């Protein structure tokens, strides 16, 4: 792609810039951190690992996983430093981008990240972070990605994209402006996320107490313990995706953590499925066998296919009751204990799942539990959804501020803070 074409594309998402500003390719503003964990010779070397699921455009680095070199997955390779900007070049629809904060423990990112370090004589690290967090820039990267189910962009192509470069005093003014404006937004978002955390904790407690019979009207003294395999069955039915293109497709990513809800509905074709998947029918329980502590379980709303990382499950009990039991802390803790031995990728196999113990009430009490929890959880889910809507509006406002500032649509040198 010619430089004229790239500049034309840049002007499309940036727009006209103020006098004294320039457009420059990202590669001229950054050095690329190629420090690799593979150079490590100490198997006990311990670090905080970051993968794509740990990073988002709005939240930055949300979580880290501490591990040693000997237990590190092969993709844990890129050493990152404070002030580096990391941007995922795979699964770019996730918009995983963040500025690496100050940290005490060494940090390592997966190989799917482009790690950019500002050239101090060209651009400030803080300004670079805001530029690359501009949603329009990230969307440009996403649009250039190739692939359906696993869209990616070559790092060499990503860094040819142009960014707006103001003079250093304007860069500093933009950073000061955005720091001052974004901090209260971030604090408000944190408060709403804390409220969501409390609501989720309440929902877990309600489910745990109810399936244990600790609510009025239930008589757990008459209940009995049974192995999972005696009340439910994994319906393995592996099929090729040909002929099922318009059917519902469910992967672990499509299911909420611990809430039993389907996050989105996509077809087999839309997810770009090319390998064998399990056929399931409406009403089946779909359970992610990978990382059981994430607690991903849902009742299928229609016939469809699910990835091989999931179990389609049928039961001779009330389906809604078993779903709630599988969402309970009692079940999750059992599944977690048997899967945690697989450090690199916790996973529960069919035999282990079948051996889990389930406290089974009578049929009538199962119906009562479903009725009670449907009512309780619906109210909690509505409250959580309201919080998410508020957060989405705050994030949208923050993104618009960042875009306007880094593209010169706001003259930050004249703004009063």
PDB file of N, CA and C in Angstrom, residues 267-354:
ATOM      1  N   UNK A 267     -24.149 -17.334  14.260  1.00  0.00           N
ATOM      2  CA  UNK A 267     -24.311 -18.585  13.534  1.00  0.00           C
ATOM      3  C   UNK A 267     -22.963 -19.273  13.335  1.00  0.00           C
ATOM      4  N   UNK A 268     -23.034 -20.514  12.910  1.00  0.00           N
ATOM      5  CA  UNK A 268     -21.821 -21.268  12.594  1.00  0.00           C
ATOM      6  C   UNK A 268     -21.010 -20.536  11.536  1.00  0.00           C
ATOM      7  N   UNK A 269     -21.693 -19.996  10.530  1.00  0.00           N
ATOM      8  CA  UNK A 269     -21.015 -19.264   9.467  1.00  0.00           C
ATOM      9  C   UNK A 269     -20.376 -17.987   9.994  1.00  0.00           C
ATOM     10  N   UNK A 270     -21.092 -17.238  10.825  1.00  0.00           N
ATOM     11  CA  UNK A 270     -20.570 -15.977  11.354  1.00  0.00           C
ATOM     12  C   UNK A 270     -19.333 -16.199  12.222  1.00  0.00           C
ATOM     13  N   UNK A 271     -19.273 -17.336  12.911  1.00  0.00           N
ATOM     14  CA  UNK A 271     -18.101 -17.638  13.739  1.00  0.00           C
ATOM     15  C   UNK A 271     -16.980 -18.290  12.943  1.00  0.00           C
ATOM     16  N   UNK A 272     -17.210 -18.534  11.663  1.00  0.00           N
ATOM     17  CA  UNK A 272     -16.155 -19.094  10.817  1.00  0.00           C
ATOM     18  C   UNK A 272     -15.727 -20.487  11.224  1.00  0.00           C
ATOM     19  N   UNK A 273     -16.670 -21.305  11.671  1.00  0.00           N
ATOM     20  CA  UNK A 273     -16.339 -22.657  12.142  1.00  0.00           C
ATOM     21  C   UNK A 273     -15.937 -23.535  10.954  1.00  0.00           C
ATOM     22  N   UNK A 274     -14.784 -24.196  11.071  1.00  0.00           N
ATOM     23  CA  UNK A 274     -14.305 -25.057   9.980  1.00  0.00           C
ATOM     24  C   UNK A 274     -14.009 -26.479  10.452  1.00  0.00           C
ATOM     25  N   UNK A 275     -13.993 -26.697  11.774  1.00  0.00           N
ATOM     26  CA  UNK A 275     -13.678 -28.031  12.307  1.00  0.00           C
ATOM     27  C   UNK A 275     -14.911 -28.637  12.966  1.00  0.00           C
ATOM     28  N   UNK A 276     -14.793 -29.891  13.388  1.00  0.00           N
ATOM     29  CA  UNK A 276     -15.911 -30.596  13.998  1.00  0.00           C
ATOM     30  C   UNK A 276     -16.384 -29.951  15.288  1.00  0.00           C
ATOM     31  N   UNK A 277     -17.696 -29.877  15.450  1.00  0.00           N
ATOM     32  CA  UNK A 277     -18.329 -29.346  16.655  1.00  0.00           C
ATOM     33  C   UNK A 277     -19.410 -30.310  17.126  1.00  0.00           C
ATOM     34  N   UNK A 278     -19.830 -30.165  18.388  1.00  0.00           N
ATOM     35  CA  UNK A 278     -20.880 -31.020  18.929  1.00  0.00           C
ATOM     36  C   UNK A 278     -22.257 -30.481  18.550  1.00  0.00           C
ATOM     37  N   UNK A 279     -23.110 -31.361  18.058  1.00  0.00           N
ATOM     38  CA  UNK A 279     -24.496 -31.006  17.774  1.00  0.00           C
ATOM     39  C   UNK A 279     -25.295 -31.059  19.075  1.00  0.00           C
ATOM     40  N   UNK A 280     -26.082 -30.017  19.336  1.00  0.00           N
ATOM     41  CA  UNK A 280     -26.955 -30.033  20.513  1.00  0.00           C
ATOM     42  C   UNK A 280     -28.359 -29.613  20.099  1.00  0.00           C
ATOM     43  N   UNK A 281     -29.312 -29.888  20.979  1.00  0.00           N
ATOM     44  CA  UNK A 281     -30.698 -29.544  20.714  1.00  0.00           C
ATOM     45  C   UNK A 281     -31.207 -28.541  21.739  1.00  0.00           C
ATOM     46  N   UNK A 282     -32.243 -27.836  21.365  1.00  0.00           N
ATOM     47  CA  UNK A 282     -32.848 -26.842  22.235  1.00  0.00           C
ATOM     48  C   UNK A 282     -33.156 -27.451  23.601  1.00  0.00           C
ATOM     49  N   UNK A 283     -32.783 -26.734  24.661  1.00  0.00           N
ATOM     50  CA  UNK A 283     -33.035 -27.220  26.015  1.00  0.00           C
ATOM     51  C   UNK A 283     -31.868 -27.958  26.636  1.00  0.00           C
ATOM     52  N   UNK A 284     -30.823 -28.253  25.835  1.00  0.00           N
ATOM     53  CA  UNK A 284     -29.646 -28.913  26.403  1.00  0.00           C
ATOM     54  C   UNK A 284     -28.875 -27.929  27.281  1.00  0.00           C
ATOM     55  N   UNK A 285     -28.180 -28.459  28.273  1.00  0.00           N
ATOM     56  CA  UNK A 285     -27.269 -27.640  29.071  1.00  0.00           C
ATOM     57  C   UNK A 285     -25.916 -27.638  28.367  1.00  0.00           C
ATOM     58  N   UNK A 286     -25.377 -26.457  28.128  1.00  0.00           N
ATOM     59  CA  UNK A 286     -24.060 -26.329  27.504  1.00  0.00           C
ATOM     60  C   UNK A 286     -23.081 -25.871  28.575  1.00  0.00           C
ATOM     61  N   UNK A 287     -22.007 -26.633  28.752  1.00  0.00           N
ATOM     62  CA  UNK A 287     -21.072 -26.401  29.858  1.00  0.00           C
ATOM     63  C   UNK A 287     -19.646 -26.362  29.335  1.00  0.00           C
ATOM     64  N   UNK A 288     -18.917 -25.288  29.666  1.00  0.00           N
ATOM     65  CA  UNK A 288     -17.524 -25.178  29.237  1.00  0.00           C
ATOM     66  C   UNK A 288     -16.638 -26.028  30.138  1.00  0.00           C
ATOM     67  N   UNK A 289     -15.928 -26.965  29.523  1.00  0.00           N
ATOM     68  CA  UNK A 289     -15.055 -27.840  30.299  1.00  0.00           C
ATOM     69  C   UNK A 289     -13.690 -27.214  30.547  1.00  0.00           C
ATOM     70  N   UNK A 290     -13.393 -26.088  29.880  1.00  0.00           N
ATOM     71  CA  UNK A 290     -12.115 -25.395  30.024  1.00  0.00           C
ATOM     72  C   UNK A 290     -12.250 -24.330  31.108  1.00  0.00           C
ATOM     73  N   UNK A 291     -11.279 -24.265  32.008  1.00  0.00           N
ATOM     74  CA  UNK A 291     -11.290 -23.317  33.120  1.00  0.00           C
ATOM     75  C   UNK A 291     -12.637 -23.333  33.852  1.00  0.00           C
ATOM     76  N   UNK A 292     -12.969 -24.463  34.500  1.00  0.00           N
ATOM     77  CA  UNK A 292     -14.279 -24.597  35.146  1.00  0.00           C
ATOM     78  C   UNK A 292     -14.594 -23.519  36.179  1.00  0.00           C
ATOM     79  N   UNK A 293     -13.573 -22.902  36.754  1.00  0.00           N
ATOM     80  CA  UNK A 293     -13.842 -21.871  37.766  1.00  0.00           C
ATOM     81  C   UNK A 293     -14.453 -20.609  37.145  1.00  0.00           C
ATOM     82  N   UNK A 294     -14.392 -20.490  35.824  1.00  0.00           N
ATOM     83  CA  UNK A 294     -15.084 -19.385  35.170  1.00  0.00           C
ATOM     84  C   UNK A 294     -16.598 -19.609  35.162  1.00  0.00           C
ATOM     85  N   UNK A 295     -17.009 -20.861  35.394  1.00  0.00           N
ATOM     86  CA  UNK A 295     -18.425 -21.167  35.636  1.00  0.00           C
ATOM     87  C   UNK A 295     -19.308 -20.741  34.460  1.00  0.00           C
ATOM     88  N   UNK A 296     -19.056 -21.323  33.287  1.00  0.00           N
ATOM     89  CA  UNK A 296     -19.815 -20.966  32.096  1.00  0.00           C
ATOM     90  C   UNK A 296     -20.778 -22.097  31.740  1.00  0.00           C
ATOM     91  N   UNK A 297     -22.049 -21.853  32.004  1.00  0.00           N
ATOM     92  CA  UNK A 297     -23.092 -22.847  31.757  1.00  0.00           C
ATOM     93  C   UNK A 297     -24.358 -22.118  31.325  1.00  0.00           C
ATOM     94  N   UNK A 298     -25.043 -22.679  30.325  1.00  0.00           N
ATOM     95  CA  UNK A 298     -26.249 -22.034  29.807  1.00  0.00           C
ATOM     96  C   UNK A 298     -27.170 -23.103  29.229  1.00  0.00           C
ATOM     97  N   UNK A 299     -28.473 -22.810  29.198  1.00  0.00           N
ATOM     98  CA  UNK A 299     -29.432 -23.694  28.540  1.00  0.00           C
ATOM     99  C   UNK A 299     -29.588 -23.237  27.096  1.00  0.00           C
ATOM    100  N   UNK A 300     -29.437 -24.163  26.160  1.00  0.00           N
ATOM    101  CA  UNK A 300     -29.489 -23.823  24.739  1.00  0.00           C
ATOM    102  C   UNK A 300     -30.870 -23.307  24.357  1.00  0.00           C
ATOM    103  N   UNK A 301     -30.946 -22.108  23.753  1.00  0.00           N
ATOM    104  CA  UNK A 301     -32.247 -21.566  23.357  1.00  0.00           C
ATOM    105  C   UNK A 301     -32.775 -22.166  22.053  1.00  0.00           C
ATOM    106  N   UNK A 302     -31.898 -22.796  21.278  1.00  0.00           N
ATOM    107  CA  UNK A 302     -32.265 -23.404  19.996  1.00  0.00           C
ATOM    108  C   UNK A 302     -31.316 -24.553  19.701  1.00  0.00           C
ATOM    109  N   UNK A 303     -31.619 -25.319  18.664  1.00  0.00           N
ATOM    110  CA  UNK A 303     -30.676 -26.315  18.174  1.00  0.00           C
ATOM    111  C   UNK A 303     -29.437 -25.599  17.651  1.00  0.00           C
ATOM    112  N   UNK A 304     -28.298 -26.281  17.713  1.00  0.00           N
ATOM    113  CA  UNK A 304     -27.087 -25.653  17.206  1.00  0.00           C
ATOM    114  C   UNK A 304     -25.864 -26.523  17.367  1.00  0.00           C
ATOM    115  N   UNK A 305     -24.696 -25.897  17.195  1.00  0.00           N
ATOM    116  CA  UNK A 305     -23.410 -26.559  17.384  1.00  0.00           C
ATOM    117  C   UNK A 305     -22.636 -25.817  18.461  1.00  0.00           C
ATOM    118  N   UNK A 306     -21.873 -26.580  19.254  1.00  0.00           N
ATOM    119  CA  UNK A 306     -20.996 -25.955  20.241  1.00  0.00           C
ATOM    120  C   UNK A 306     -19.582 -26.480  20.043  1.00  0.00           C
ATOM    121  N   UNK A 307     -18.611 -25.669  20.452  1.00  0.00           N
ATOM    122  CA  UNK A 307     -17.216 -26.028  20.237  1.00  0.00           C
ATOM    123  C   UNK A 307     -16.841 -27.264  21.041  1.00  0.00           C
ATOM    124  N   UNK A 308     -15.738 -27.867  20.643  1.00  0.00           N
ATOM    125  CA  UNK A 308     -15.269 -29.075  21.322  1.00  0.00           C
ATOM    126  C   UNK A 308     -14.803 -28.788  22.746  1.00  0.00           C
ATOM    127  N   UNK A 309     -14.702 -27.511  23.118  1.00  0.00           N
ATOM    128  CA  UNK A 309     -14.344 -27.139  24.487  1.00  0.00           C
ATOM    129  C   UNK A 309     -15.554 -27.156  25.415  1.00  0.00           C
ATOM    130  N   UNK A 310     -16.697 -27.612  24.895  1.00  0.00           N
ATOM    131  CA  UNK A 310     -17.920 -27.605  25.690  1.00  0.00           C
ATOM    132  C   UNK A 310     -18.569 -28.984  25.695  1.00  0.00           C
ATOM    133  N   UNK A 311     -19.364 -29.227  26.737  1.00  0.00           N
ATOM    134  CA  UNK A 311     -20.152 -30.453  26.825  1.00  0.00           C
ATOM    135  C   UNK A 311     -21.634 -30.112  26.648  1.00  0.00           C
ATOM    136  N   UNK A 312     -22.319 -30.746  25.669  1.00  0.00           N
ATOM    137  CA  UNK A 312     -23.783 -30.661  25.642  1.00  0.00           C
ATOM    138  C   UNK A 312     -24.329 -31.723  26.602  1.00  0.00           C
ATOM    139  N   UNK A 313     -25.190 -31.328  27.506  1.00  0.00           N
ATOM    140  CA  UNK A 313     -25.617 -32.219  28.585  1.00  0.00           C
ATOM    141  C   UNK A 313     -27.137 -32.341  28.605  1.00  0.00           C
ATOM    142  N   UNK A 314     -27.632 -33.586  28.730  1.00  0.00           N
ATOM    143  CA  UNK A 314     -29.057 -33.848  28.963  1.00  0.00           C
ATOM    144  C   UNK A 314     -29.211 -34.409  30.368  1.00  0.00           C
ATOM    145  N   UNK A 315     -30.418 -34.329  30.922  1.00  0.00           N
ATOM    146  CA  UNK A 315     -30.626 -34.773  32.299  1.00  0.00           C
ATOM    147  C   UNK A 315     -32.004 -35.393  32.474  1.00  0.00           C
ATOM    148  N   UNK A 316     -32.118 -36.294  33.443  1.00  0.00           N
ATOM    149  CA  UNK A 316     -33.419 -36.868  33.792  1.00  0.00           C
ATOM    150  C   UNK A 316     -34.075 -36.101  34.936  1.00  0.00           C
ATOM    151  N   UNK A 317     -33.461 -34.967  35.300  1.00  0.00           N
ATOM    152  CA  UNK A 317     -34.014 -34.092  36.329  1.00  0.00           C
ATOM    153  C   UNK A 317     -34.597 -32.834  35.663  1.00  0.00           C
ATOM    154  N   UNK A 318     -35.041 -31.878  36.454  1.00  0.00           N
ATOM    155  CA  UNK A 318     -35.510 -30.599  35.909  1.00  0.00           C
ATOM    156  C   UNK A 318     -34.288 -29.840  35.387  1.00  0.00           C
ATOM    157  N   UNK A 319     -34.280 -29.523  34.109  1.00  0.00           N
ATOM    158  CA  UNK A 319     -33.112 -28.910  33.484  1.00  0.00           C
ATOM    159  C   UNK A 319     -32.726 -27.589  34.147  1.00  0.00           C
ATOM    160  N   UNK A 320     -33.715 -26.755  34.432  1.00  0.00           N
ATOM    161  CA  UNK A 320     -33.435 -25.461  35.055  1.00  0.00           C
ATOM    162  C   UNK A 320     -32.806 -25.607  36.423  1.00  0.00           C
ATOM    163  N   UNK A 321     -33.242 -26.613  37.174  1.00  0.00           N
ATOM    164  CA  UNK A 321     -32.645 -26.831  38.500  1.00  0.00           C
ATOM    165  C   UNK A 321     -31.182 -27.230  38.364  1.00  0.00           C
ATOM    166  N   UNK A 322     -30.871 -28.166  37.431  1.00  0.00           N
ATOM    167  CA  UNK A 322     -29.484 -28.608  37.283  1.00  0.00           C
ATOM    168  C   UNK A 322     -28.607 -27.450  36.824  1.00  0.00           C
ATOM    169  N   UNK A 323     -29.127 -26.609  35.962  1.00  0.00           N
ATOM    170  CA  UNK A 323     -28.365 -25.432  35.548  1.00  0.00           C
ATOM    171  C   UNK A 323     -28.005 -24.585  36.754  1.00  0.00           C
ATOM    172  N   UNK A 324     -28.964 -24.345  37.641  1.00  0.00           N
ATOM    173  CA  UNK A 324     -28.673 -23.540  38.828  1.00  0.00           C
ATOM    174  C   UNK A 324     -27.672 -24.250  39.740  1.00  0.00           C
ATOM    175  N   UNK A 325     -27.791 -25.563  39.853  1.00  0.00           N
ATOM    176  CA  UNK A 325     -26.831 -26.275  40.701  1.00  0.00           C
ATOM    177  C   UNK A 325     -25.422 -26.163  40.114  1.00  0.00           C
ATOM    178  N   UNK A 326     -25.324 -26.232  38.791  1.00  0.00           N
ATOM    179  CA  UNK A 326     -24.012 -26.130  38.158  1.00  0.00           C
ATOM    180  C   UNK A 326     -23.448 -24.711  38.252  1.00  0.00           C
ATOM    181  N   UNK A 327     -24.311 -23.732  38.498  1.00  0.00           N
ATOM    182  CA  UNK A 327     -23.858 -22.360  38.716  1.00  0.00           C
ATOM    183  C   UNK A 327     -23.459 -22.103  40.168  1.00  0.00           C
ATOM    184  N   UNK A 328     -23.774 -23.034  41.057  1.00  0.00           N
ATOM    185  CA  UNK A 328     -23.554 -22.825  42.490  1.00  0.00           C
ATOM    186  C   UNK A 328     -22.086 -22.984  42.869  1.00  0.00           C
ATOM    187  N   UNK A 329     -21.715 -22.329  43.968  1.00  0.00           N
ATOM    188  CA  UNK A 329     -20.348 -22.451  44.480  1.00  0.00           C
ATOM    189  C   UNK A 329     -20.013 -23.897  44.815  1.00  0.00           C
ATOM    190  N   UNK A 330     -21.014 -24.651  45.272  1.00  0.00           N
ATOM    191  CA  UNK A 330     -20.771 -26.045  45.641  1.00  0.00           C
ATOM    192  C   UNK A 330     -20.259 -26.846  44.441  1.00  0.00           C
ATOM    193  N   UNK A 331     -20.884 -26.643  43.305  1.00  0.00           N
ATOM    194  CA  UNK A 331     -20.486 -27.372  42.105  1.00  0.00           C
ATOM    195  C   UNK A 331     -19.161 -26.846  41.550  1.00  0.00           C
ATOM    196  N   UNK A 332     -19.038 -25.524  41.485  1.00  0.00           N
ATOM    197  CA  UNK A 332     -17.841 -24.911  40.897  1.00  0.00           C
ATOM    198  C   UNK A 332     -16.587 -25.293  41.673  1.00  0.00           C
ATOM    199  N   UNK A 333     -16.688 -25.329  42.992  1.00  0.00           N
ATOM    200  CA  UNK A 333     -15.525 -25.672  43.801  1.00  0.00           C
ATOM    201  C   UNK A 333     -15.082 -27.116  43.537  1.00  0.00           C
ATOM    202  N   UNK A 334     -16.031 -28.039  43.426  1.00  0.00           N
ATOM    203  CA  UNK A 334     -15.675 -29.423  43.100  1.00  0.00           C
ATOM    204  C   UNK A 334     -14.980 -29.514  41.745  1.00  0.00           C
ATOM    205  N   UNK A 335     -15.583 -28.855  40.739  1.00  0.00           N
ATOM    206  CA  UNK A 335     -15.011 -28.907  39.392  1.00  0.00           C
ATOM    207  C   UNK A 335     -13.633 -28.260  39.361  1.00  0.00           C
ATOM    208  N   UNK A 336     -13.472 -27.171  40.123  1.00  0.00           N
ATOM    209  CA  UNK A 336     -12.190 -26.486  40.165  1.00  0.00           C
ATOM    210  C   UNK A 336     -11.102 -27.337  40.790  1.00  0.00           C
ATOM    211  N   UNK A 337     -11.432 -28.040  41.846  1.00  0.00           N
ATOM    212  CA  UNK A 337     -10.437 -28.852  42.548  1.00  0.00           C
ATOM    213  C   UNK A 337      -9.874 -29.963  41.667  1.00  0.00           C
ATOM    214  N   UNK A 338     -10.731 -30.593  40.862  1.00  0.00           N
ATOM    215  CA  UNK A 338     -10.243 -31.696  40.034  1.00  0.00           C
ATOM    216  C   UNK A 338      -9.536 -31.201  38.773  1.00  0.00           C
ATOM    217  N   UNK A 339      -9.786 -29.949  38.382  1.00  0.00           N
ATOM    218  CA  UNK A 339      -9.176 -29.436  37.151  1.00  0.00           C
ATOM    219  C   UNK A 339      -7.926 -28.614  37.408  1.00  0.00           C
ATOM    220  N   UNK A 340      -7.749 -28.128  38.643  1.00  0.00           N
ATOM    221  CA  UNK A 340      -6.619 -27.243  38.941  1.00  0.00           C
ATOM    222  C   UNK A 340      -5.269 -27.935  38.801  1.00  0.00           C
ATOM    223  N   UNK A 341      -5.268 -29.268  38.797  1.00  0.00           N
ATOM    224  CA  UNK A 341      -3.998 -29.992  38.668  1.00  0.00           C
ATOM    225  C   UNK A 341      -3.377 -29.763  37.287  1.00  0.00           C
ATOM    226  N   UNK A 342      -4.214 -29.366  36.327  1.00  0.00           N
ATOM    227  CA  UNK A 342      -3.716 -29.045  34.982  1.00  0.00           C
ATOM    228  C   UNK A 342      -3.407 -27.556  34.959  1.00  0.00           C
ATOM    229  N   UNK A 343      -2.207 -27.199  35.367  1.00  0.00           N
ATOM    230  CA  UNK A 343      -1.859 -25.807  35.634  1.00  0.00           C
ATOM    231  C   UNK A 343      -1.952 -24.946  34.392  1.00  0.00           C
ATOM    232  N   UNK A 344      -1.404 -25.413  33.276  1.00  0.00           N
ATOM    233  CA  UNK A 344      -1.358 -24.575  32.076  1.00  0.00           C
ATOM    234  C   UNK A 344      -2.743 -24.338  31.494  1.00  0.00           C
ATOM    235  N   UNK A 345      -3.594 -25.349  31.540  1.00  0.00           N
ATOM    236  CA  UNK A 345      -4.942 -25.200  31.011  1.00  0.00           C
ATOM    237  C   UNK A 345      -5.899 -26.075  31.811  1.00  0.00           C
ATOM    238  N   UNK A 346      -6.443 -25.535  32.926  1.00  0.00           N
ATOM    239  CA  UNK A 346      -7.396 -26.310  33.735  1.00  0.00           C
ATOM    240  C   UNK A 346      -8.562 -26.796  32.878  1.00  0.00           C
ATOM    241  N   UNK A 347      -8.876 -28.070  32.998  1.00  0.00           N
ATOM    242  CA  UNK A 347      -9.938 -28.652  32.187  1.00  0.00           C
ATOM    243  C   UNK A 347     -10.503 -29.861  32.926  1.00  0.00           C
ATOM    244  N   UNK A 348     -11.802 -30.060  32.837  1.00  0.00           N
ATOM    245  CA  UNK A 348     -12.435 -31.200  33.486  1.00  0.00           C
ATOM    246  C   UNK A 348     -12.869 -32.194  32.416  1.00  0.00           C
ATOM    247  N   UNK A 349     -12.476 -33.473  32.572  1.00  0.00           N
ATOM    248  CA  UNK A 349     -12.871 -34.468  31.582  1.00  0.00           C
ATOM    249  C   UNK A 349     -14.210 -35.098  31.966  1.00  0.00           C
ATOM    250  N   UNK A 350     -14.740 -35.942  31.087  1.00  0.00           N
ATOM    251  CA  UNK A 350     -16.078 -36.487  31.309  1.00  0.00           C
ATOM    252  C   UNK A 350     -16.145 -37.368  32.553  1.00  0.00           C
ATOM    253  N   UNK A 351     -15.092 -38.142  32.797  1.00  0.00           N
ATOM    254  CA  UNK A 351     -15.102 -39.011  33.974  1.00  0.00           C
ATOM    255  C   UNK A 351     -15.115 -38.183  35.253  1.00  0.00           C
ATOM    256  N   UNK A 352     -14.294 -37.137  35.292  1.00  0.00           N
ATOM    257  CA  UNK A 352     -14.249 -36.271  36.465  1.00  0.00           C
ATOM    258  C   UNK A 352     -15.576 -35.555  36.682  1.00  0.00           C
ATOM    259  N   UNK A 353     -16.164 -35.092  35.580  1.00  0.00           N
ATOM    260  CA  UNK A 353     -17.476 -34.451  35.685  1.00  0.00           C
ATOM    261  C   UNK A 353     -18.510 -35.432  36.213  1.00  0.00           C
ATOM    262  N   UNK A 354     -18.483 -36.649  35.696  1.00  0.00           N
ATOM    263  CA  UNK A 354     -19.451 -37.658  36.113  1.00  0.00           C
ATOM    264  C   UNK A 354     -19.344 -38.043  37.569  1.00  0.00           C
TER     265      UNK A 354
END
